XYZ file of C-alpha atoms in Angstrom:
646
model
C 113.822 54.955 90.367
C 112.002 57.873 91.680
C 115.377 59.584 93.048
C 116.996 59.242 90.054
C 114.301 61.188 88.098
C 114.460 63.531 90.503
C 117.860 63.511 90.055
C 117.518 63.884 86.612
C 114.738 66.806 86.283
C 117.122 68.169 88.218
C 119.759 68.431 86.058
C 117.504 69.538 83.399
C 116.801 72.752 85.405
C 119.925 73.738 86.576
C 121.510 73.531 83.106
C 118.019 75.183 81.478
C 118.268 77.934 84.692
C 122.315 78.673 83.455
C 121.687 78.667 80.222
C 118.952 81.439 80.279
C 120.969 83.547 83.064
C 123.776 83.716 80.581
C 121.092 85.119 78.127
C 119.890 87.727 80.788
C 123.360 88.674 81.793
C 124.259 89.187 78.092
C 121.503 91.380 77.122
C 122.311 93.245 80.158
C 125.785 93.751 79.416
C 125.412 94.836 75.691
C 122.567 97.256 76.940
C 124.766 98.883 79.478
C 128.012 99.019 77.220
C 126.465 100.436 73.752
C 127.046 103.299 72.899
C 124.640 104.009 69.759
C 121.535 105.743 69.572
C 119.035 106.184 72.613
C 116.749 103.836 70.458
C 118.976 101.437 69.684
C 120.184 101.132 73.276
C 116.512 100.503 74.338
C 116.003 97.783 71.582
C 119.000 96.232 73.912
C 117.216 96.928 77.367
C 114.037 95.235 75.839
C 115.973 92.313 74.730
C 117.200 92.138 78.696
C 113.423 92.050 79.584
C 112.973 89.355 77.681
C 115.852 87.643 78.769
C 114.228 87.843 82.227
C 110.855 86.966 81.243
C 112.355 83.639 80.005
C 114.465 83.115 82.284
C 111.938 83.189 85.005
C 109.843 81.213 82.787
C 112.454 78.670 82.645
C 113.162 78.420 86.251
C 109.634 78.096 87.109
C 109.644 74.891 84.575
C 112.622 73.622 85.955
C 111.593 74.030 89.518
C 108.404 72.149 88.355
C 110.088 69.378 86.843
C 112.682 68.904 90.028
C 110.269 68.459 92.740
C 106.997 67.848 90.895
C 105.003 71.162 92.072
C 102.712 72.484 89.417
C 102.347 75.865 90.309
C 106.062 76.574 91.477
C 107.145 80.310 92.240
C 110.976 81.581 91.685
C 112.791 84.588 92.528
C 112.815 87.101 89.152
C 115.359 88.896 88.126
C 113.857 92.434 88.390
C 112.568 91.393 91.800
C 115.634 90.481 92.905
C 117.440 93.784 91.811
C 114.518 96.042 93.068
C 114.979 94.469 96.714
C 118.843 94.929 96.657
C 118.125 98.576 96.792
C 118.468 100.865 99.733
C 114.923 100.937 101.127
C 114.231 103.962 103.479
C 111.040 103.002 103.879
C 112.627 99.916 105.724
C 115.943 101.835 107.261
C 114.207 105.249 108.426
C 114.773 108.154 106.556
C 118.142 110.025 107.764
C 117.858 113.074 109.840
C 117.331 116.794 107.493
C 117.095 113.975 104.351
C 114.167 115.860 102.886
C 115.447 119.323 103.083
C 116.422 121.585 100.355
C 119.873 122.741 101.505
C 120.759 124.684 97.976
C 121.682 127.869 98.020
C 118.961 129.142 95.506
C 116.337 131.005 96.720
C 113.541 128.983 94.520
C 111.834 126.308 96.625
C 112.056 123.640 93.646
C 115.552 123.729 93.614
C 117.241 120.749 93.180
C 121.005 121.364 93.501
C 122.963 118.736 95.714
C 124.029 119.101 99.237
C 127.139 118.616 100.916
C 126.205 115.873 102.421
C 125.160 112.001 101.581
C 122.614 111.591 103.606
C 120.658 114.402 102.218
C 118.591 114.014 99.516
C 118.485 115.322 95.678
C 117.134 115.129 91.868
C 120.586 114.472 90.129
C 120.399 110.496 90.449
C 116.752 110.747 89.760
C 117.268 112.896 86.545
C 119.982 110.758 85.314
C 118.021 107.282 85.669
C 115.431 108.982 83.970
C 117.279 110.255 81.147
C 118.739 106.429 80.901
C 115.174 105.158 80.388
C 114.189 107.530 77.724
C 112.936 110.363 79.840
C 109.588 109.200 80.326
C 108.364 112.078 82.591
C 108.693 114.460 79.851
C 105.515 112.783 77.851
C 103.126 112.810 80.596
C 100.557 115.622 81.749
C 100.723 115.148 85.464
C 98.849 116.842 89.023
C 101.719 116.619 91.424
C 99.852 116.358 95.122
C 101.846 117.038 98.561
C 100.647 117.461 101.965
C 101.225 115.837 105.446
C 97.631 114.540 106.129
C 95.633 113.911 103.253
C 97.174 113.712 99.918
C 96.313 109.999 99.470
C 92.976 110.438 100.032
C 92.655 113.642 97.688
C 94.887 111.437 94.766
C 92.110 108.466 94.465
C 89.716 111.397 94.885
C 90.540 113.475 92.012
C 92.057 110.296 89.923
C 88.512 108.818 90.370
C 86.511 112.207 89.207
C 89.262 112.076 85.923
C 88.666 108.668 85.306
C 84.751 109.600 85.418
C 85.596 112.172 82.916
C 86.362 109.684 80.865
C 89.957 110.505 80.846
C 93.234 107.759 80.958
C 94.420 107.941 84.327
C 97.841 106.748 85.680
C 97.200 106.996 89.323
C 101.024 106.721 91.795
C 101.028 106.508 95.721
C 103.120 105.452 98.663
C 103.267 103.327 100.815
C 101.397 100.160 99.687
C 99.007 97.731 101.841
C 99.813 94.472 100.402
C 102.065 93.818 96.731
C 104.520 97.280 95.715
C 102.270 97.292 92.444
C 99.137 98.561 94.369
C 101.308 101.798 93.697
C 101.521 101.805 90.276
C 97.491 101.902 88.790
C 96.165 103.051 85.543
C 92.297 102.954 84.464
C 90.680 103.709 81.143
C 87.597 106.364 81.965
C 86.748 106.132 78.003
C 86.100 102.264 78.226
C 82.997 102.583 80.203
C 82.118 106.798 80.730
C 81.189 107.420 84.093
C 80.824 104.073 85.501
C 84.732 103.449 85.255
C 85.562 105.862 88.200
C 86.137 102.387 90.204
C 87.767 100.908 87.312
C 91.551 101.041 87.364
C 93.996 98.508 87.893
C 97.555 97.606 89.270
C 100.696 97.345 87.349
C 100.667 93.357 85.853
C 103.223 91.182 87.562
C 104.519 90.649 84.047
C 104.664 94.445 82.879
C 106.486 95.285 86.652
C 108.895 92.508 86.081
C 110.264 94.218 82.323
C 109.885 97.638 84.267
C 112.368 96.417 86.818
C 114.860 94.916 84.567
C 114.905 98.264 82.446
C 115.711 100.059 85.371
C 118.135 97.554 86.353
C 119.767 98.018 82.936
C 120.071 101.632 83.672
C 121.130 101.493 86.810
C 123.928 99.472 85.193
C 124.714 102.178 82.861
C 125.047 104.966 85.090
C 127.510 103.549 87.155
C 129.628 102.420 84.536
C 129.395 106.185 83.010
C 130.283 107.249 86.712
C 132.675 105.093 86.881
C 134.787 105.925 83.410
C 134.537 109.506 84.655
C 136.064 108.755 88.161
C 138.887 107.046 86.294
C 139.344 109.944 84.162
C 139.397 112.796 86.796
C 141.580 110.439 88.616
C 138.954 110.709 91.526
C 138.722 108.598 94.890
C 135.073 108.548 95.112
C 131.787 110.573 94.209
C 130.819 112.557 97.046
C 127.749 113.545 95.414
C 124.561 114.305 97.688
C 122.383 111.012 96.761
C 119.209 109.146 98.004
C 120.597 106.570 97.696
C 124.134 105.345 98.086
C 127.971 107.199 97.614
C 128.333 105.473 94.156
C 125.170 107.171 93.038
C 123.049 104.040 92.620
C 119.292 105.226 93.233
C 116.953 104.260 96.230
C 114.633 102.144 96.149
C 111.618 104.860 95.862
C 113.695 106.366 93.511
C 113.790 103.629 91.088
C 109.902 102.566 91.573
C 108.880 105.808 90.805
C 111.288 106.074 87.635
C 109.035 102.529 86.897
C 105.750 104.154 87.094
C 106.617 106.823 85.192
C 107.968 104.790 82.219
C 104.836 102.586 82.587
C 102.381 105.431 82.394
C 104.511 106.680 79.443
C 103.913 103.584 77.680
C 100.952 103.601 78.631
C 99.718 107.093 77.145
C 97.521 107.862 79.590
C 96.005 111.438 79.480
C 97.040 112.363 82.816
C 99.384 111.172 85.857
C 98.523 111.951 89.679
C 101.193 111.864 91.327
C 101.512 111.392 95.282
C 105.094 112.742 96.646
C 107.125 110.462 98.599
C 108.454 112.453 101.234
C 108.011 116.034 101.448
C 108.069 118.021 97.898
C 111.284 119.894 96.975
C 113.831 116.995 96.704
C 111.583 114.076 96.598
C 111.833 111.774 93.353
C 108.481 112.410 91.989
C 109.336 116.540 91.755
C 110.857 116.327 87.858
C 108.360 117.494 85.856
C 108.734 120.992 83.834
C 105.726 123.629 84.132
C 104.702 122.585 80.941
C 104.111 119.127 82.203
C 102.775 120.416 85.558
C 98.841 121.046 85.234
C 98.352 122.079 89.012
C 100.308 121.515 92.158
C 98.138 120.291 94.751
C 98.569 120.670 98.813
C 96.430 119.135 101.150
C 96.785 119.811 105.313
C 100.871 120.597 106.558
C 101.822 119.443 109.715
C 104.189 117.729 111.968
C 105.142 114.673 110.642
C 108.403 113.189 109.604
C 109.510 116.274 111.320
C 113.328 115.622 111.692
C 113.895 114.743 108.728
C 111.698 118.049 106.998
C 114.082 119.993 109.172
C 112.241 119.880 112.622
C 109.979 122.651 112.281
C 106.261 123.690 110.867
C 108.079 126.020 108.598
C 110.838 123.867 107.449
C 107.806 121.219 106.707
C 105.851 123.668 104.345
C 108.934 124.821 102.503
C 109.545 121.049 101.884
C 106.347 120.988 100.840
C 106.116 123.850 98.685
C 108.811 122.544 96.766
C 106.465 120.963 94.007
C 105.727 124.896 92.945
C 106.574 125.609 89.719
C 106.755 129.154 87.586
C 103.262 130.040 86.987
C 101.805 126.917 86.973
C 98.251 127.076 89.374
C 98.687 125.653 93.053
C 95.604 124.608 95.176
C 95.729 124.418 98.926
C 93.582 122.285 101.109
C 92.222 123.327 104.263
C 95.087 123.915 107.207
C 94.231 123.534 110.952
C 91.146 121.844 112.384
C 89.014 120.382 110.744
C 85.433 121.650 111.272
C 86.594 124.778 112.490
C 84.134 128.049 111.870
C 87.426 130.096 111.759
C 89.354 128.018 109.100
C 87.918 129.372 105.789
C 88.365 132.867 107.255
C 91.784 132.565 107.822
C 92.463 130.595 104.470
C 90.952 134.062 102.707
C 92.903 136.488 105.263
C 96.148 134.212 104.997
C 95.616 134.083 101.082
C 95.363 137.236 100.756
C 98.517 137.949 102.177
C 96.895 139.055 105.824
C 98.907 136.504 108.287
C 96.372 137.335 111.183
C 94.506 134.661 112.757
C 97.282 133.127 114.407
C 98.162 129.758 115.117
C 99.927 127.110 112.559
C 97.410 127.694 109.964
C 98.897 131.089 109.402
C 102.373 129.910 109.791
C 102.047 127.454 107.026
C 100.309 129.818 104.557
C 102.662 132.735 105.364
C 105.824 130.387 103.700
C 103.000 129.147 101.164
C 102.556 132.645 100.085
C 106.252 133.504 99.888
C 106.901 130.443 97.994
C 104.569 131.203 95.210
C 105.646 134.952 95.257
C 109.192 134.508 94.696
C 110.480 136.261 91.821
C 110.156 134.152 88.671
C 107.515 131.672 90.297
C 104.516 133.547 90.370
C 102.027 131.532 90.963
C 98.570 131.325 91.492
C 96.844 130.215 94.473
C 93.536 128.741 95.233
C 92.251 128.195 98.820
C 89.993 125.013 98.280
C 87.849 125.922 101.037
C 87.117 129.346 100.237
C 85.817 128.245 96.435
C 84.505 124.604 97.914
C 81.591 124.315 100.703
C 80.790 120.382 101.940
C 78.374 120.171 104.581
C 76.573 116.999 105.608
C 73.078 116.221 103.239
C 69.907 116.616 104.432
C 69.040 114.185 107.670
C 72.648 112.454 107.061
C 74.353 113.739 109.330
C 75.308 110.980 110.410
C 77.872 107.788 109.008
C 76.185 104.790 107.840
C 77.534 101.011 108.593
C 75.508 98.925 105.693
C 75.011 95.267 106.402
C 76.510 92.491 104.191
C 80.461 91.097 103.444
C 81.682 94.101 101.113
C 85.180 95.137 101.948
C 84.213 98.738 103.086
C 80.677 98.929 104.879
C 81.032 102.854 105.829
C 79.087 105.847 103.729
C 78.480 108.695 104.392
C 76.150 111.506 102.720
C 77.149 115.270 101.829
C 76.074 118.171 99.534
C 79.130 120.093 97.520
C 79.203 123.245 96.445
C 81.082 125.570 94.338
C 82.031 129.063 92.631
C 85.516 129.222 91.630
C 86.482 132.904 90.341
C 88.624 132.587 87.055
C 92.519 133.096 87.487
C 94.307 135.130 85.392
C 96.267 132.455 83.615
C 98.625 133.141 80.768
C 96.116 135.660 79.323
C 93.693 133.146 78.519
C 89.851 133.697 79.120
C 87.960 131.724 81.859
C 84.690 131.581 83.263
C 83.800 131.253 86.439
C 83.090 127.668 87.954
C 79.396 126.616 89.251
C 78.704 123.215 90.985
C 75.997 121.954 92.822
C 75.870 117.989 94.302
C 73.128 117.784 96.550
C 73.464 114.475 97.522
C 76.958 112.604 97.168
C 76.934 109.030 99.070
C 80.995 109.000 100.238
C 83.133 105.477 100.833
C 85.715 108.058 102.610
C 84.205 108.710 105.913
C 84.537 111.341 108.713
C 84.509 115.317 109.241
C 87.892 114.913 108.338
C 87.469 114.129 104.455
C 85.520 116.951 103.999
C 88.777 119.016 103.588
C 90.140 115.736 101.276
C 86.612 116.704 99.205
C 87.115 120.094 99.070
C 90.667 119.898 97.752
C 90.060 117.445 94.862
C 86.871 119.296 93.652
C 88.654 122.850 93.763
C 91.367 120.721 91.702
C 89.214 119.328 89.295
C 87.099 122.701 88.870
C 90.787 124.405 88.292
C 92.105 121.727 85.814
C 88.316 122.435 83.616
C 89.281 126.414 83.700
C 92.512 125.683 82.236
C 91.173 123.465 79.348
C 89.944 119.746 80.583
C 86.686 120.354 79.475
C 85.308 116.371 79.560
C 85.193 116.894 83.682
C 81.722 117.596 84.327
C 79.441 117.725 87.371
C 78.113 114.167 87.152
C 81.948 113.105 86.877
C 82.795 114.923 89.979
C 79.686 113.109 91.610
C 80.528 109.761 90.018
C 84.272 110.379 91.353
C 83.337 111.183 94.606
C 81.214 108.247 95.098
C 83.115 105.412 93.581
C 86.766 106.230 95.211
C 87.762 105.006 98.547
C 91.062 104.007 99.907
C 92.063 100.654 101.597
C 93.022 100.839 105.197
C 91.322 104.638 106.326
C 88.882 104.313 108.384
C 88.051 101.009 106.529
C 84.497 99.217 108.261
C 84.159 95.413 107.676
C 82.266 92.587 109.654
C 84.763 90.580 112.104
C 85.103 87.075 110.808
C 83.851 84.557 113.198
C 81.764 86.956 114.746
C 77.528 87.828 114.946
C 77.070 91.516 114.778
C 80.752 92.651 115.738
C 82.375 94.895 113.232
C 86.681 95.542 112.780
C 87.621 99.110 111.688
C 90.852 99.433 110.065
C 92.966 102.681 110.162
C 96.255 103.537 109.617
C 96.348 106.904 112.214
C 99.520 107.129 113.291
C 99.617 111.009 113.997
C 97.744 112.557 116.711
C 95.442 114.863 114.126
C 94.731 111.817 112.325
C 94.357 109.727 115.730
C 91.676 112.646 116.378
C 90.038 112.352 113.165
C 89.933 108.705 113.335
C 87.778 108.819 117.490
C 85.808 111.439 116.164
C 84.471 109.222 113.084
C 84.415 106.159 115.480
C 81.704 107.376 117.473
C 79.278 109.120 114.593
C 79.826 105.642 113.153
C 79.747 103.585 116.489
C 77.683 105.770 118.888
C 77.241 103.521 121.668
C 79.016 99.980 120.983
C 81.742 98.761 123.182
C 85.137 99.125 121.482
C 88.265 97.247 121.493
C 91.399 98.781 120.502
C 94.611 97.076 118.659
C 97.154 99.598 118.917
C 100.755 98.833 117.129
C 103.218 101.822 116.150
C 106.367 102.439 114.369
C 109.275 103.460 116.867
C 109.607 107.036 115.511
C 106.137 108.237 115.916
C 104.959 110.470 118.803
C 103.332 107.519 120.865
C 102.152 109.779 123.913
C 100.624 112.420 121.715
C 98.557 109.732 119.240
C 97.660 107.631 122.498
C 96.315 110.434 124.104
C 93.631 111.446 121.018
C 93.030 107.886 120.326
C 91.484 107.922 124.371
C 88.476 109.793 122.671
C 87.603 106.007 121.112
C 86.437 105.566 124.888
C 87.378 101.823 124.333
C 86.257 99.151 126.954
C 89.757 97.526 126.634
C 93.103 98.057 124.780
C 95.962 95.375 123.741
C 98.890 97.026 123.324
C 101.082 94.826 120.349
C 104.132 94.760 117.685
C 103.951 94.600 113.878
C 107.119 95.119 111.648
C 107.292 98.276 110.069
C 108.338 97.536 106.231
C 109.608 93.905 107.097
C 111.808 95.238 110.022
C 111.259 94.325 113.836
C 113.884 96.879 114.897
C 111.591 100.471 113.541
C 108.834 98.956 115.621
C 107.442 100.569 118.934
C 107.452 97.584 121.584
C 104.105 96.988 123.433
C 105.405 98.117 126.621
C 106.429 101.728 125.307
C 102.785 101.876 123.852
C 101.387 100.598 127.162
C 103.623 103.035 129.139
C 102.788 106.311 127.202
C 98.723 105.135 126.735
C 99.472 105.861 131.064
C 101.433 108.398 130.874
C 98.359 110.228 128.215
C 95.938 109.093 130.544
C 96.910 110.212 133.762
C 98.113 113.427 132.069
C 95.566 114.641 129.974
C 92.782 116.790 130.726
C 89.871 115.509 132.585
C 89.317 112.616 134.393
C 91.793 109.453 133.710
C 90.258 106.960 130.986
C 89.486 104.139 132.432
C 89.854 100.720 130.454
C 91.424 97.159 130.541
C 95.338 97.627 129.212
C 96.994 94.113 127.984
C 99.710 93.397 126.118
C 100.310 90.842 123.623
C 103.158 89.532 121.450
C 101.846 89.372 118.591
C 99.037 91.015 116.159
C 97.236 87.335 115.925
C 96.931 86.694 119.444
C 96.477 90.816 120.099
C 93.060 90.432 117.090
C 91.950 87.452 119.459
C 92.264 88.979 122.745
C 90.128 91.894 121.520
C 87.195 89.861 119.739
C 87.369 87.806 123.494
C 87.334 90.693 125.800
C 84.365 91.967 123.993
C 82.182 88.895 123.896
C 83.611 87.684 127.276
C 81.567 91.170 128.550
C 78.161 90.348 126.493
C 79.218 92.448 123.860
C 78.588 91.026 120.961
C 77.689 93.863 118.664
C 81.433 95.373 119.600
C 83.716 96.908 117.609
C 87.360 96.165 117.376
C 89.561 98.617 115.914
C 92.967 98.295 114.840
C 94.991 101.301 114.555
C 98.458 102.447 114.787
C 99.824 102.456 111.077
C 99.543 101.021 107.529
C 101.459 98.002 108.330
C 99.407 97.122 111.736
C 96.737 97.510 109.126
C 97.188 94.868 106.577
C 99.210 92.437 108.948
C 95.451 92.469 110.102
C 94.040 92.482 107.449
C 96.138 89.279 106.363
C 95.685 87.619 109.690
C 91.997 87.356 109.415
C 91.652 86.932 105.518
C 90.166 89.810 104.455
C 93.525 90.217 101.948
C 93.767 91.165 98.912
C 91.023 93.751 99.005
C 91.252 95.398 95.603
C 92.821 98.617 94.274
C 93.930 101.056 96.422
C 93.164 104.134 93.793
């Protein structure tokens, strides 16, 4: 009796499941082949969400009914077309992808390339354009940078949201669900106090957003395709992101999403992390009069063959995001900490390229960017018009006691005098601030460059008219934003007195950044170190600053980078180049316990046993390496989901 009710249920869902995936595939069909009005044809793309909704709906019910589970979980439709993508994130971007290969001499060029693997706007624009050009109803800070730019987006999203402005809030990569990259928070709801408050993209609102870009997916290639047939064509050789029949990326399409869903949405203002470099990234389609500011935080050498395999070639990328007279604000460039660094921001501003090193390198194209005939643009050195210096007797980081997600603050004093621009004639006033005492969730000598950029940002977008962003905003902003995954201090589960860092350095600077911070934090505790890497990273180089951690032992292990084994740095290569930085370095060879392990689980226990094995039960274990090391840990000892990420 039981089988055949079983049996029977289902029957019931596969007929209920085929009946609504006829409706789905019929609202599709009549949104991609009408040929009325823009509005009309999104009245059809809405009826395909809903189609989708239900179906799901309906195959949830039926799964229910055929093997009794109350809570059952289907594949959606919109799901299921947004992983069919291609996913560089998951492949590895292609070699020179990122460079602007156009022949015009303007930096935010977006003309095509000759060749496929390179990457350019046209797809972008056209998707766009199918979902009702979303971009062009949004007020948006575009932010780019090598090092940095996350950390200055939920910086300067948080001081907006303080200012009790609507803020959609889009970043990349994600820690845990794709929607952590699609936030939007309400600063009028609750004045100051909603700095923290801002929330991921609904599983129900990401599912319609997928199946409208599915829908318009649909449409373009059918519109390619007509005009193939027409020009009698063998193929599109178009320059795309993402494959020869012009069907978008995957990036491509999420960050068409977000921008439809902070369209609908109506927030006040969009910040907007780029993707990969600036200049032919998906996110760089907004018009100066959209663009409020272009932001850059610290260039350097990162992604570097597919930038063009240069410094220079990096900050052109970069400096792609310019546009004609619209302000640009540039974070600190070298070392961090350095007594030299403001002097050669206001020499290399100022169009004086001495001081040497990469600093001036990466200003000098800066500089020639926003000079260019037609772009004209004005630029701000954030450390010249921002000072952060630690408050009084807090020098030092703080670890606070208890089971919050991120136990690490630290205390500094901001200040400010920003000289007016001369922008489009209209009057300005110079801009005063004075924080004495701003408690920080974003920790190390590092963010004090991340600080400076997002207050010099916030003080610029006030001179040019956002007048609700005041000084206890920029406080309240500062305070309340942090960022999952940097330099991230919780207590170790199962442990008495040991702590677990989590940070996603995977760059030597930011391998630096992150020993530096682990010994104000950690002065004296025995440390264990996780290490896992992507393949394409420069292992010796990050192994060699991450020495500076002085750890009593290091595992060596493997975590797959965006799902895939095969971009993933085997232990053995790590363990290999950790020697190779050791015995080749300056100074005396670090020495530590080395082990390898398979996996991140047994790689987590390994560390928390070497460490009380040795007595040392107030240790630290830090894992390190990238984002994905980082919440594969994170997972592994249940300290997932951990909030929003802006």
């Amino acid at each position: 009796m039981l089988a055949l009710a079983a049996a029977a249920a289902a029957g019931v869902a596969q007929r209920a499941t085929a009946a609504c995936r006829a409706q789905y595939c019929a609202a599709i069909s009549a949104a991609v082949l009408f040929q009325g009005s823009a509005a009309s044809k999104q009245c059809l793309v809405d009826a395909a969400a809903g189609a989708a909704a239900s179906l799901s709906s309906r195959r949830n019910t039926a799964a229910a009914a055929a093997a009794g589970d109350p809570q059952p979980h289907a594949e959606k439709p919109g799901q299921a077309f947004l992983a069919s993508l291609v996913d560089y994130e998951k492949l590895g971007v292609p070699k020179a992808a990122g460079v602007d290969s156009s022949t015009s001499s303007s930096p935010s060029s977006s003309s095509s390339s000759s060749s496929s693997s390179k990457f350019d706007l046209r797809v972008m624009r056209q998707l766009l354009a199918e979902l009702g050009d979303p971009q062009q109803q949004l007020k948006v800070v575009h932010v780019a940078g090598t090092k940095g730019k996350g950390s200055v987006v939920v910086l300067l999203s948080a001081i907006l949201r303080a200012s009790g402005l609507k803020v959609g809030t889009y970043t990349s990569p994600h820690l845990f669900d794709i929607r952590e990259r699609v936030v939007v928070g309400d600063g009028a709801a609750a004045g100051a106090a909603a700095a923290a408050d801002a929330a991921a993209v609904s599983e129900g609102d990401w599912e319609a957003l997928a199946v409208q870009a599915q829908a318009a997916v649909l449409s373009m290639q059918q519109q390619q395709q007509q005009q193939q047939q027409q020009q009698q064509a063998a193929a599109d050789d178009r320059s795309t992101t993402g494959s020869s029949s012009g069907k978008p990326s995957h990036f491509e399409v999420v960050t068409a999403m977000a921008l439809k869903h902070f369209a609908q949405q109506q927030v006040d203002v969009a910040v907007i992390e780029t993707g990969l470099g600036g200049a032919t990234d998906a996110t760089n389609v907004f018009a100066p009069s959209q663009l409020q500011l272009a932001v850059l935080t610290a260039i350097g050498l990162d992604h570097v063959e597919a930038l063009g395999g240069s410094l220079r070639s990096i900050a052109a990328a970069k400096a792609g995001i310019m546009k004609p007279g619209v302000p640009v604000v540039v974070g600190p460039q070298g070392t961090p900490g350095s007594s030299t660094t403001a002097a050669a921001a206001a020499a290399a501003a100022a169009g004086d390229a001495a001081g040497g090193g990469s600093s001036a390198e990466v200003w000098e194209v800066l500089r020639a960017a926003a000079g260019q005939p037609g772009m004209q643009c004005p630029i701000v050195a954030a450390e010249q018009a921002v000072q952060v210096t630690p408050a009084e007797r807090s020098s030092s980081i703080t670890v606070l006691t208890g089971t919050a997600p991120n136990l690490a603050r630290q205390s500094i004093s901001v200040t400010a005098a920003m000289s007016p621009l001369q922008d489009n004639g209209r009057q300005q006033q110079q801009e005063q601030l004075s924080l004495p005492n701003v408690q920080l969730q974003l920790v190390g000598s590092h963010q004090a460059g991340n600080v400076q950029t997002a207050v010099a940002a916030a003080l610029l977008l006030r001179q040019r008219g956002w007048v609700s962003i005041s000084a206890e905003a920029i406080a309240a902003g500062l305070q309340q934003a942090w960022l999952p995954g940097r330099f991230q201090v919780a207590e170790m589960p199962g442990s008495t007195g040991c702590h677990i860092v989590f940070d996603a350095a995977h760059t030597a600077d930011s391998a630096a950044a992150l020993a530096s911070t682990l010994r104000a934090a950690f002065p004296d505790q025995p440390v264990a170190l996780v290490l896992a890497m992507a393949g394409d990273k420069e292992h010796r180089e990050v192994c060699g600053a991450l020495q500076a951690c002085k750890p009593s032992v290091v595992v060596f292990t493997t975590v797959p980078i965006a799902g895939r084994h095969h971009r993933a740095a085997p232990p053995g290569t790590l363990a290999a180049q950790w020697q190779a930085a050791s015995m080749l370095g300056p100074g005396r060879p670090l020495r530590c316990r080395q082990m390898i392990q398979a996996n991140l689980g047994a790689a987590l226990e390994k560390a928390r046993h070497e460490l009380t094995a040795h007595g040392s039960r107030a240790g630290v274990v830090v894992v390190t390496g990238s984002l994905h090391a980082v919440a594969a840990a994170m997972k592994q000892l249940g300290l997932a989901p951990i909030g929003s990420a802006a």
